[in-house]
PDB file of C-alpha atoms in Angstrom:
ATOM      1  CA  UNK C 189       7.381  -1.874  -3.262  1.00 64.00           C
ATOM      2  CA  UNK C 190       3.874  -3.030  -4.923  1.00 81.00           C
ATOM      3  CA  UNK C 191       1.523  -5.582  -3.867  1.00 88.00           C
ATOM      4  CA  UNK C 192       0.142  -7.722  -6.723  1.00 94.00           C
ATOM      5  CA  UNK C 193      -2.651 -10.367  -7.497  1.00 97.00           C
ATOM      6  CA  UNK C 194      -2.145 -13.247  -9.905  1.00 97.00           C
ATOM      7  CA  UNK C 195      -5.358 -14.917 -11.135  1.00 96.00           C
ATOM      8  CA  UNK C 196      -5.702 -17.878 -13.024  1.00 96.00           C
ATOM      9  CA  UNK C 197      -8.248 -20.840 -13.015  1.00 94.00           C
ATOM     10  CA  UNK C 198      -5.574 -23.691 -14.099  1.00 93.00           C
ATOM     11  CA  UNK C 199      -3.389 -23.653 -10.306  1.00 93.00           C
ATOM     12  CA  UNK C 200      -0.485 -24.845 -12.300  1.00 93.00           C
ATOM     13  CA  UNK C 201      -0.367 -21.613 -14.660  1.00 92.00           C
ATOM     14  CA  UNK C 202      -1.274 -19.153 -11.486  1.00 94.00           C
ATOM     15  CA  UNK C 203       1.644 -21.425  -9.239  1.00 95.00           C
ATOM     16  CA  UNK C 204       3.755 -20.475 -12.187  1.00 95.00           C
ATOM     17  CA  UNK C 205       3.052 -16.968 -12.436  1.00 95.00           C
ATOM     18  CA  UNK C 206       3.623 -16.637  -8.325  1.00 95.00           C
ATOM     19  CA  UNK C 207       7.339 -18.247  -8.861  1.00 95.00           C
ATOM     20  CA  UNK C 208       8.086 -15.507 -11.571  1.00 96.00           C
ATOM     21  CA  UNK C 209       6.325 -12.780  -9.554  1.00 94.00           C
ATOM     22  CA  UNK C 210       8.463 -13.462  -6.744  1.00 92.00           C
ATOM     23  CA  UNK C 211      11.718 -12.970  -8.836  1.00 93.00           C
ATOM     24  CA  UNK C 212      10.697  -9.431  -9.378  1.00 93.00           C
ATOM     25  CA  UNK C 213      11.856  -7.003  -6.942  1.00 86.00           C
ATOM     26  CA  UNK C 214       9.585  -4.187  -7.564  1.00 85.00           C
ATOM     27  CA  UNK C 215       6.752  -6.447  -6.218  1.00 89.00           C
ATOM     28  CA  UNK C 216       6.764  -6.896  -2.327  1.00 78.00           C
ATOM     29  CA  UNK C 217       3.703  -9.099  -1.814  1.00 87.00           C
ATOM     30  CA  UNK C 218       2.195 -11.760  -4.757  1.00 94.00           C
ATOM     31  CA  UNK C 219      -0.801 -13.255  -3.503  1.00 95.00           C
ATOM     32  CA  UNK C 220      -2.631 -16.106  -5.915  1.00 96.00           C
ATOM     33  CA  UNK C 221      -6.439 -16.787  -7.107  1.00 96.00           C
ATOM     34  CA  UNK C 222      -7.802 -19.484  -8.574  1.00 95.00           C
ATOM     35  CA  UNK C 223     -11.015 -18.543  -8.467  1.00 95.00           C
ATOM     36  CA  UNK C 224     -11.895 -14.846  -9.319  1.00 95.00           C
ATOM     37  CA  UNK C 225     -14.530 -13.870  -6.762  1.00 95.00           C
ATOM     38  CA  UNK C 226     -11.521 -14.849  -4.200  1.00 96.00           C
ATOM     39  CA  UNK C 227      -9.558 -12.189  -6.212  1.00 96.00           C
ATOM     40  CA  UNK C 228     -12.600  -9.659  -5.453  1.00 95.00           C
ATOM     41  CA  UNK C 229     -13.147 -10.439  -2.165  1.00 93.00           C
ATOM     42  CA  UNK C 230      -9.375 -10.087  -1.378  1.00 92.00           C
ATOM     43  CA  UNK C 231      -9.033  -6.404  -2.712  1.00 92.00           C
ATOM     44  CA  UNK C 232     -11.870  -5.274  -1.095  1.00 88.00           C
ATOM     45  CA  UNK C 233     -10.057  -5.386   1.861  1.00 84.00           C
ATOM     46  CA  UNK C 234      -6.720  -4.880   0.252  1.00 84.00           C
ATOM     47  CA  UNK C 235      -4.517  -2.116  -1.455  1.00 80.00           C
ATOM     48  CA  UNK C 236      -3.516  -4.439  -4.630  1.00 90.00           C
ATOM     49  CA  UNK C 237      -1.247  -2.563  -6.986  1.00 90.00           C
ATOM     50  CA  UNK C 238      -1.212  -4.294  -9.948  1.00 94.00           C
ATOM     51  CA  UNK C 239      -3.223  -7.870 -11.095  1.00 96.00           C
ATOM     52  CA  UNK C 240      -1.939 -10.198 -13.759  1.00 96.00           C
ATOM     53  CA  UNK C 241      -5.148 -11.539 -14.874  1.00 95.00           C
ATOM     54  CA  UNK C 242      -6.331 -14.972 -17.395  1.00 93.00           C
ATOM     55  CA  UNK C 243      -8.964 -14.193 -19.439  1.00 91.00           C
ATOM     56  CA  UNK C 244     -10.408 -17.152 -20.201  1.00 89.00           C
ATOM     57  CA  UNK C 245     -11.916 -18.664 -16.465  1.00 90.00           C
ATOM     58  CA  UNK C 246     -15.417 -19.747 -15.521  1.00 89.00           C
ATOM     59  CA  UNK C 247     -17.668 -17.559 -13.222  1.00 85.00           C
ATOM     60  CA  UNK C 248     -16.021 -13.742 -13.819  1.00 93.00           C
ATOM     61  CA  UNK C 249     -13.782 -14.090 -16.989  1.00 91.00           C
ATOM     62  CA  UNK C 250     -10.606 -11.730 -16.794  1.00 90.00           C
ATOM     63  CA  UNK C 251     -12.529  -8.583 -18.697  1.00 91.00           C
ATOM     64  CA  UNK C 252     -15.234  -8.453 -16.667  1.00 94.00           C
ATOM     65  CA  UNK C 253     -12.923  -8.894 -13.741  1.00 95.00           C
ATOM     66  CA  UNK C 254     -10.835  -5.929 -14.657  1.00 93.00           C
ATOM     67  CA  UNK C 255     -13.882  -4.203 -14.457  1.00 92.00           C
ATOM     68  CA  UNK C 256     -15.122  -4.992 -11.111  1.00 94.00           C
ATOM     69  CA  UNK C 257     -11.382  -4.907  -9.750  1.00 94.00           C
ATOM     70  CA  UNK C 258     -11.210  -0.818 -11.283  1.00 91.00           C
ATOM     71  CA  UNK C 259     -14.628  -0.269  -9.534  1.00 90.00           C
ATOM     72  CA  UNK C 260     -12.728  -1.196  -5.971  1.00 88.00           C
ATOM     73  CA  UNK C 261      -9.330   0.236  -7.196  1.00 87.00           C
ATOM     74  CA  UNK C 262      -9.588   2.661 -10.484  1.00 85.00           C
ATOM     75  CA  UNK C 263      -5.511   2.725 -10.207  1.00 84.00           C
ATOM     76  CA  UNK C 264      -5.189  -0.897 -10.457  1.00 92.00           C
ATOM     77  CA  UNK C 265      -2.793  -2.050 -13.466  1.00 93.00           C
ATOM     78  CA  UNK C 266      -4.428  -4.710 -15.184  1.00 94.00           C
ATOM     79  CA  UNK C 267      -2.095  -6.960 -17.488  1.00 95.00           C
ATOM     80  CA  UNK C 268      -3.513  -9.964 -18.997  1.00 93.00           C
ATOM     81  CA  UNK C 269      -1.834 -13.153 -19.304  1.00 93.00           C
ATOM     82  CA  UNK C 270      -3.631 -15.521 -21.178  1.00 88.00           C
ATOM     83  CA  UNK C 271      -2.807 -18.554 -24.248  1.00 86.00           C
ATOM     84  CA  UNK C 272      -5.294 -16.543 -26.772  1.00 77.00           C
ATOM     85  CA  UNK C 273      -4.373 -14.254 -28.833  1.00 76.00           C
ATOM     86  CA  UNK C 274      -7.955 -13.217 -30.080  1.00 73.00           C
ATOM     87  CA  UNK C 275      -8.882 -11.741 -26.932  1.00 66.00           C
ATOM     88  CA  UNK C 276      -6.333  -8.539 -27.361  1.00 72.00           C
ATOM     89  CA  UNK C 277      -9.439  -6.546 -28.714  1.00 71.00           C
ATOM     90  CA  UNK C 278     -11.020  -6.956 -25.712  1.00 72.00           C
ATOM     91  CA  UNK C 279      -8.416  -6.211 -23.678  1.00 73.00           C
ATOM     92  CA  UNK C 280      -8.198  -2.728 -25.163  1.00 74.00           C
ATOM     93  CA  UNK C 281     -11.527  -2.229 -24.686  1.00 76.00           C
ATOM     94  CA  UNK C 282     -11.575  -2.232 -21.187  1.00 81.00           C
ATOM     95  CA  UNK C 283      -8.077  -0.406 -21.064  1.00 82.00           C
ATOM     96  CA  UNK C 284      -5.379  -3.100 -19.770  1.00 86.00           C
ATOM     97  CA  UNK C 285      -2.123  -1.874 -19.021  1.00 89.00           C
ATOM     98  CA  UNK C 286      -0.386  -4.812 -21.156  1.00 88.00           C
ATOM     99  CA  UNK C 287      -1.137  -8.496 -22.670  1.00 90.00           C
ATOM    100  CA  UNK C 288       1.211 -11.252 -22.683  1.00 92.00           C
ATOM    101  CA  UNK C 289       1.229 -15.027 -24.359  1.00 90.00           C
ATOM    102  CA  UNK C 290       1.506 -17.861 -22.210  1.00 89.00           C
ATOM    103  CA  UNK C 291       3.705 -19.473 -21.813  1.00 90.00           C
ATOM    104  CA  UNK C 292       5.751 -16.256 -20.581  1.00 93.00           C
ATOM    105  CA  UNK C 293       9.345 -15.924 -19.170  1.00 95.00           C
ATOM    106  CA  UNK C 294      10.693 -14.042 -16.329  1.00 95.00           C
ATOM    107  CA  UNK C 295      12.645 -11.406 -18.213  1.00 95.00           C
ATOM    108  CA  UNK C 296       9.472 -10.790 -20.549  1.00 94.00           C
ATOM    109  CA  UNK C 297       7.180 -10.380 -17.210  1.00 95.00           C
ATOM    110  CA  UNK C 298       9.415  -8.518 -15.271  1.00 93.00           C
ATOM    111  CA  UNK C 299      10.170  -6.115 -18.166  1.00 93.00           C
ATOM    112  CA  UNK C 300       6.242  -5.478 -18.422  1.00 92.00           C
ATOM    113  CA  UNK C 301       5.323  -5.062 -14.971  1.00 92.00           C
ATOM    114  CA  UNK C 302       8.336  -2.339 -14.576  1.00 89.00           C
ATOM    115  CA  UNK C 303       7.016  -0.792 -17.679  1.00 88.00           C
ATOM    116  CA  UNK C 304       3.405  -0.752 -15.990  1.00 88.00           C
ATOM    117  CA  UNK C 305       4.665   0.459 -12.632  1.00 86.00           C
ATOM    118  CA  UNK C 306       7.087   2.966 -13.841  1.00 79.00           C
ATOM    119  CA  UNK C 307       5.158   5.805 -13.033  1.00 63.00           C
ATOM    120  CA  UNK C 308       3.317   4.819 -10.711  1.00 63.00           C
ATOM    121  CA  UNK C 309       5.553   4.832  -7.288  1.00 54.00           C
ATOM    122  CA  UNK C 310       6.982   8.737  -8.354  1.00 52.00           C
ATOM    123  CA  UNK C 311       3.141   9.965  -9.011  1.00 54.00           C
ATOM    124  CA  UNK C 312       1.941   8.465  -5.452  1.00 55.00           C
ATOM    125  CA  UNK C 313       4.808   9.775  -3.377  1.00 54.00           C
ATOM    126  CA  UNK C 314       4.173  12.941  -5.057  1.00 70.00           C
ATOM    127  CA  UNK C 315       0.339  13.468  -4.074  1.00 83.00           C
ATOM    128  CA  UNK C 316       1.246  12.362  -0.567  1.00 91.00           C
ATOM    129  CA  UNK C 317       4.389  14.471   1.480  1.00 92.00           C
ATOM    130  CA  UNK C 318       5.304  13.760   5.336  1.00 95.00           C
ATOM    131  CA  UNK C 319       7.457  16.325   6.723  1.00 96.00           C
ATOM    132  CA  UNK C 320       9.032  14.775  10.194  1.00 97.00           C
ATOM    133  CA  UNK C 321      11.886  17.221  10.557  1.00 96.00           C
ATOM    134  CA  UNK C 322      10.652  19.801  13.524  1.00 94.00           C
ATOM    135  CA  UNK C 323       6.945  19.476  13.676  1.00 94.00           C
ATOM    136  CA  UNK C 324       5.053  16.440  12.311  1.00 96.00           C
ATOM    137  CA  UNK C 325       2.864  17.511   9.128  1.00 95.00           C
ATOM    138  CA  UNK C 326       0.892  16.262   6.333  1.00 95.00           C
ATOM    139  CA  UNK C 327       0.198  17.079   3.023  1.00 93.00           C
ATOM    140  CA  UNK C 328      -1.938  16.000   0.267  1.00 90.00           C
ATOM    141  CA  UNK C 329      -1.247  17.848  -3.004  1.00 84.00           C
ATOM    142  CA  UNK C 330      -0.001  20.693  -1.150  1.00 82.00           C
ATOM    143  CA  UNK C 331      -2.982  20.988   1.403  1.00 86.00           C
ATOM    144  CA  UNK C 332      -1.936  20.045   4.699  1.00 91.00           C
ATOM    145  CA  UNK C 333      -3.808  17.319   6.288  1.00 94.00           C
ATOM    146  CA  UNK C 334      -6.122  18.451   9.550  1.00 94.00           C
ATOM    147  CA  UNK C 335      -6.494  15.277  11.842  1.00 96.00           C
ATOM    148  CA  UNK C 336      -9.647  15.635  13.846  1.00 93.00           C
ATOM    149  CA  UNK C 337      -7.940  14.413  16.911  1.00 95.00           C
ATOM    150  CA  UNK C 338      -3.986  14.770  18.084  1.00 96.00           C
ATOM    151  CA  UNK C 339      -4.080  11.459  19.695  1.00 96.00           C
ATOM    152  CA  UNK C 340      -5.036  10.187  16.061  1.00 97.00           C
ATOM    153  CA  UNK C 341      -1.979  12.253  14.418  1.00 97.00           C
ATOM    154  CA  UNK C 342       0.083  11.251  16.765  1.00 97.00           C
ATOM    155  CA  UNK C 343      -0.304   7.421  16.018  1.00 97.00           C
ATOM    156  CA  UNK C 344      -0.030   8.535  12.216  1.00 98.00           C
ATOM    157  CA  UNK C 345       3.751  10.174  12.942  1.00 97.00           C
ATOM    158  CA  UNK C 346       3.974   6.685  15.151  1.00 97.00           C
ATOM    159  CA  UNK C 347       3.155   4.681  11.973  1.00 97.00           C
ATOM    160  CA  UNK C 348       5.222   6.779   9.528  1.00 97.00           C
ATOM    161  CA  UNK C 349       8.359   6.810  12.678  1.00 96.00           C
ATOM    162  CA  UNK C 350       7.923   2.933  12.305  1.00 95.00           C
ATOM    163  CA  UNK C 351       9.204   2.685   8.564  1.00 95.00           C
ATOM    164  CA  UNK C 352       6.401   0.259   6.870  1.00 93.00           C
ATOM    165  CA  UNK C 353       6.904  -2.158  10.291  1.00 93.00           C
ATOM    166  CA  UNK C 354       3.667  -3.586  11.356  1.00 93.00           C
ATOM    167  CA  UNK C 355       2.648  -2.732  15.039  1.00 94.00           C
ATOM    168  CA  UNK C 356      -0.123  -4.360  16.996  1.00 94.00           C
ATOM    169  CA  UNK C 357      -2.735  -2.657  18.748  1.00 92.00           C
ATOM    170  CA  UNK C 358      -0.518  -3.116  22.411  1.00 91.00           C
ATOM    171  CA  UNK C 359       2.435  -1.355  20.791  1.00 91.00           C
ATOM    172  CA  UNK C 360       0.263   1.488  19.753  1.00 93.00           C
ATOM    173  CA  UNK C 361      -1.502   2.018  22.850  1.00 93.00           C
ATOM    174  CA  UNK C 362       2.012   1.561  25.140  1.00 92.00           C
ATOM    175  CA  UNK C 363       3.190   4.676  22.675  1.00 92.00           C
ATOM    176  CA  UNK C 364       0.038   6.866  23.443  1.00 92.00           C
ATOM    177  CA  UNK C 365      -0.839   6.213  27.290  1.00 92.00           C
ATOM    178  CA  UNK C 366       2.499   5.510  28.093  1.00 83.00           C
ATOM    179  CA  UNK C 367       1.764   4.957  31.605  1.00 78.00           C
ATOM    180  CA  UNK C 368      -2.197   3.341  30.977  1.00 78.00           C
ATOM    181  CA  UNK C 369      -3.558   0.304  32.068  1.00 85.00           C
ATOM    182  CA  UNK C 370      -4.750  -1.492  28.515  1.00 81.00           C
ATOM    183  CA  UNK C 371      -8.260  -2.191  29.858  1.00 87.00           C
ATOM    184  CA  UNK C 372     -11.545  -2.993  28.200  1.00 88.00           C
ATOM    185  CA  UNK C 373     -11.986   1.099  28.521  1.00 89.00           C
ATOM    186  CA  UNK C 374      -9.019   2.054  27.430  1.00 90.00           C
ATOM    187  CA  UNK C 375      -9.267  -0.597  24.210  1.00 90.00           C
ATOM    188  CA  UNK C 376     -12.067   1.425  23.315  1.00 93.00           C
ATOM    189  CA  UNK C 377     -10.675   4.440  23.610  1.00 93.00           C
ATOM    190  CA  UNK C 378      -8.069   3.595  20.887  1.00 94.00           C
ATOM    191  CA  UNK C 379     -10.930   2.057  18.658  1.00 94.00           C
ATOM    192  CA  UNK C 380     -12.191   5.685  18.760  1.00 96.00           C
ATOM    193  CA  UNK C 381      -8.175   7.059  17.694  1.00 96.00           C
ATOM    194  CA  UNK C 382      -7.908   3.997  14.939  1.00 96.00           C
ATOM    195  CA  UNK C 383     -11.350   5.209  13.360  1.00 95.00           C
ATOM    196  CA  UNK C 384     -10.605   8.494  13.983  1.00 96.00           C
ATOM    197  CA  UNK C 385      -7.199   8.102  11.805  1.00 97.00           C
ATOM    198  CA  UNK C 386      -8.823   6.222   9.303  1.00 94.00           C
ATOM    199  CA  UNK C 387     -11.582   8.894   8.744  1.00 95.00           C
ATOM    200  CA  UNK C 388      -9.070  11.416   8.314  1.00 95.00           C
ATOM    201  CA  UNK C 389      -6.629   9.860   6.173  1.00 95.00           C
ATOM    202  CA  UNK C 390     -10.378   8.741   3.562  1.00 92.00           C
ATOM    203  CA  UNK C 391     -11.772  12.119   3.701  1.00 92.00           C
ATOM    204  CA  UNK C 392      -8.562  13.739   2.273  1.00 91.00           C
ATOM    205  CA  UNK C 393      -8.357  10.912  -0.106  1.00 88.00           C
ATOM    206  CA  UNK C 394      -5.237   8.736   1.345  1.00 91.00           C
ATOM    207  CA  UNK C 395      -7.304   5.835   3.076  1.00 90.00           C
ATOM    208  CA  UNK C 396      -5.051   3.592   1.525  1.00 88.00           C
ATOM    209  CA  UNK C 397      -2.143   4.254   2.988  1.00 92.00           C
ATOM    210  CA  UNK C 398      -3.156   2.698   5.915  1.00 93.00           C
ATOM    211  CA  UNK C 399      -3.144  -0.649   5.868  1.00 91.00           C
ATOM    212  CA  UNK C 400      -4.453  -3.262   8.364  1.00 90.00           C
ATOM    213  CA  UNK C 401      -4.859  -6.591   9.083  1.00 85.00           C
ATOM    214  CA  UNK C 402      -4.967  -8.996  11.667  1.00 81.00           C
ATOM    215  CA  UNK C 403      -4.739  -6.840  14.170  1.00 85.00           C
ATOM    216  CA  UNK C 404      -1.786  -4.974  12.910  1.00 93.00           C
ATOM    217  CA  UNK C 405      -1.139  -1.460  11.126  1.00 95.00           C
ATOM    218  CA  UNK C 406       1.204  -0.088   9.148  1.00 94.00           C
ATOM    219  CA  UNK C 407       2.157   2.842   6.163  1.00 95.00           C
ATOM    220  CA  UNK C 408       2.518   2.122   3.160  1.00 92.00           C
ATOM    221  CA  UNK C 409       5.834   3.957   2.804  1.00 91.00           C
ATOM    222  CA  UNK C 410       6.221   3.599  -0.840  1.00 86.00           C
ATOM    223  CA  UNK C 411       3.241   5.983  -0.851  1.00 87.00           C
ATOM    224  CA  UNK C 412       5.239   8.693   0.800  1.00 90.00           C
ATOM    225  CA  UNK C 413       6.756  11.312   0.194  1.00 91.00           C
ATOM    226  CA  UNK C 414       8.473  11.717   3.401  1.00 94.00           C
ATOM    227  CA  UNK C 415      11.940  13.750   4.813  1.00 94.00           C
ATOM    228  CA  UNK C 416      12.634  10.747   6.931  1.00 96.00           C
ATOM    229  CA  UNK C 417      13.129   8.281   4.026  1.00 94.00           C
ATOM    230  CA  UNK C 418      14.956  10.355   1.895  1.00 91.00           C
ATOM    231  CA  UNK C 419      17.657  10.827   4.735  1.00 94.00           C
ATOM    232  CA  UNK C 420      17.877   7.469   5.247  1.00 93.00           C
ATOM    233  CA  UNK C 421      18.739   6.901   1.594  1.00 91.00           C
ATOM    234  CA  UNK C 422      21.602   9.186   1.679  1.00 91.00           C
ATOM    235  CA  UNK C 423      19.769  11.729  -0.221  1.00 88.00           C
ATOM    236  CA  UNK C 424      21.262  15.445   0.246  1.00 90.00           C
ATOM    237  CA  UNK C 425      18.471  17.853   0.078  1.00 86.00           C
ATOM    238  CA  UNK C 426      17.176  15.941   2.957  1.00 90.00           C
ATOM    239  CA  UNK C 427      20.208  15.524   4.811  1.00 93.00           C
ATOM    240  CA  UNK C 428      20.595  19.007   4.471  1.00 90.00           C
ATOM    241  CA  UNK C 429      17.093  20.053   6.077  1.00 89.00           C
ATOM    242  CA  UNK C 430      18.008  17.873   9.136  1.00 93.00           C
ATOM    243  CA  UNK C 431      18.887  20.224  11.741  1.00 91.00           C
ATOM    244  CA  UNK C 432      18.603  18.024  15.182  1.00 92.00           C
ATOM    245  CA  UNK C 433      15.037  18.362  15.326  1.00 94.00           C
ATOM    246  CA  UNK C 434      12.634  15.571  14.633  1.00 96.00           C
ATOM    247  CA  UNK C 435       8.919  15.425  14.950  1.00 96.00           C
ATOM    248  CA  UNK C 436       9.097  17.275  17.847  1.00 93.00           C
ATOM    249  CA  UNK C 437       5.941  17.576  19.980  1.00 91.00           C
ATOM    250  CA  UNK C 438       6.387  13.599  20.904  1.00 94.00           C
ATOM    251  CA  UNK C 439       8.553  12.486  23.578  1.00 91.00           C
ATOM    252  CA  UNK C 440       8.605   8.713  22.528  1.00 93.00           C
ATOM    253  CA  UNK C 441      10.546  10.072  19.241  1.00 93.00           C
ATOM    254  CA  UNK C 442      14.240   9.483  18.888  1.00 85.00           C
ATOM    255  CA  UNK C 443      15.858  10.290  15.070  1.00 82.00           C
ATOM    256  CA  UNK C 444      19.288   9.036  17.133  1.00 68.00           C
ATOM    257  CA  UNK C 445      17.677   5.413  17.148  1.00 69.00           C
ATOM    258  CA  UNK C 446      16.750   5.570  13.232  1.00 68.00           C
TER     259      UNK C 446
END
């Protein structure tokens, strides 16, 4: 599922383009901006997917927006929803994925944005593979993934175990020091694993399959590539590598429970 961004000055049109948004099932989270340094400041600190953009706003118009939102994000789709139709040339000059006309209809939106995001969910879980059957690996393009510290992997196979659920920091330090005391030391002994996991995942290029916020974490599982998923969905090749073992150096693991 893909998180998008809807931007528009006039809160009526952007209010609008939430209520479509949130008809289309390829898009899990639709968050809306009126003003566009909100927009900015919002996927700075968030994985966005794709942003359906107005051109015509005060402050950062929607082409110099794309630009700023591609500097954050260069995989961002960008489509442009706007009344003008004179502004197309500019939209191709800064690349956007697609332009519609206001006023637009659901079956015209949703029809683009699966267009846009058609390749994008096969490509990602592609470049990113999670093997959980037996031993808990990694891989990014083929090259496994060497966390710095096994407390840190270990909360990643925690994360990936947990299927996209959030989990708060008391979850995730009840599944590491199983019998700890969650003191002020011990809190910042899993800051240390958190940053730890977070260094790893950015240095081999994946930092945004972690996401976080308000104190929670979770994968972003339509990122992944991953054996676990697969089985779940009935699919055979990965039924058929199942063999009763399941990421097997952690004793809080239980595939019977998935």
């Amino acid at each position: 599922m893909m998180k998008a961004i809807c931007v528009d000055d006039e809160k009526i049109g952007m209010e609008y383009l939430i209520t479509l948004c949130d008809k289309i099932e390829i898009l899990s989270d639709v968050k809306g901006f009126a003003k566009s340094r909100e927009a900015l400041d919002y996927c700075e600190k968030n994985q966005v997917d794709i942003a359906m953009l107005d051109i015509n706003m005060p402050d950062i118009n929607g082409i110099t927006l794309t630009s700023k939102l591609r500097e954050i994000n260069p995989d961002i789709r960008i489509i442009f929803v706007t009344a003008y139709e004179q502004y197309a040339v500019d939209a191709f000059s800064v690349h956007a994925d697609g332009y519609l006309l206001k006023p637009v209809t659901l079956e015209v939106l949703k029809n683009e944005v699966e267009y846009v995001l058609s390749g994008v969910k096969k490509e990602s879980q592609d470049h990113i593979v999670v093997k959980t059957f037996g031993d808990f690996e990694v891989y990014v393009d083929g090259n496994k993934v060497n966390f710095s510290r096994s407390k840190s992997k270990e909360l990643f196979a925690y994360l990936i175990d947990r299927q996209g659920r959030a989990v708060n920091r008391a979850n995730v330090f009840s599944m590491l020091w199983d019998e700890g005391v969650y003191d002020r030391s011990m809190q910042k002994q899993l800051d240390v694993i958190i940053r730890s996991l977070k260094t790893s995942l950015q240095k081999n290029g994946i930092g945004e399959i972690l996401e976080m916020q308000s104190g929670t974490m979770r994968v972003r599982t339509e990122l992944v590539n991953c054996d676990l998923y697969k089985y779940l969905e009935g699919d055979e090749e990965a039924i058929g590598k199942y063999h009763g073992e399941y990421l097997n150096s952690y004793g809080w693991a239980n595939f019977s429970e998935r």
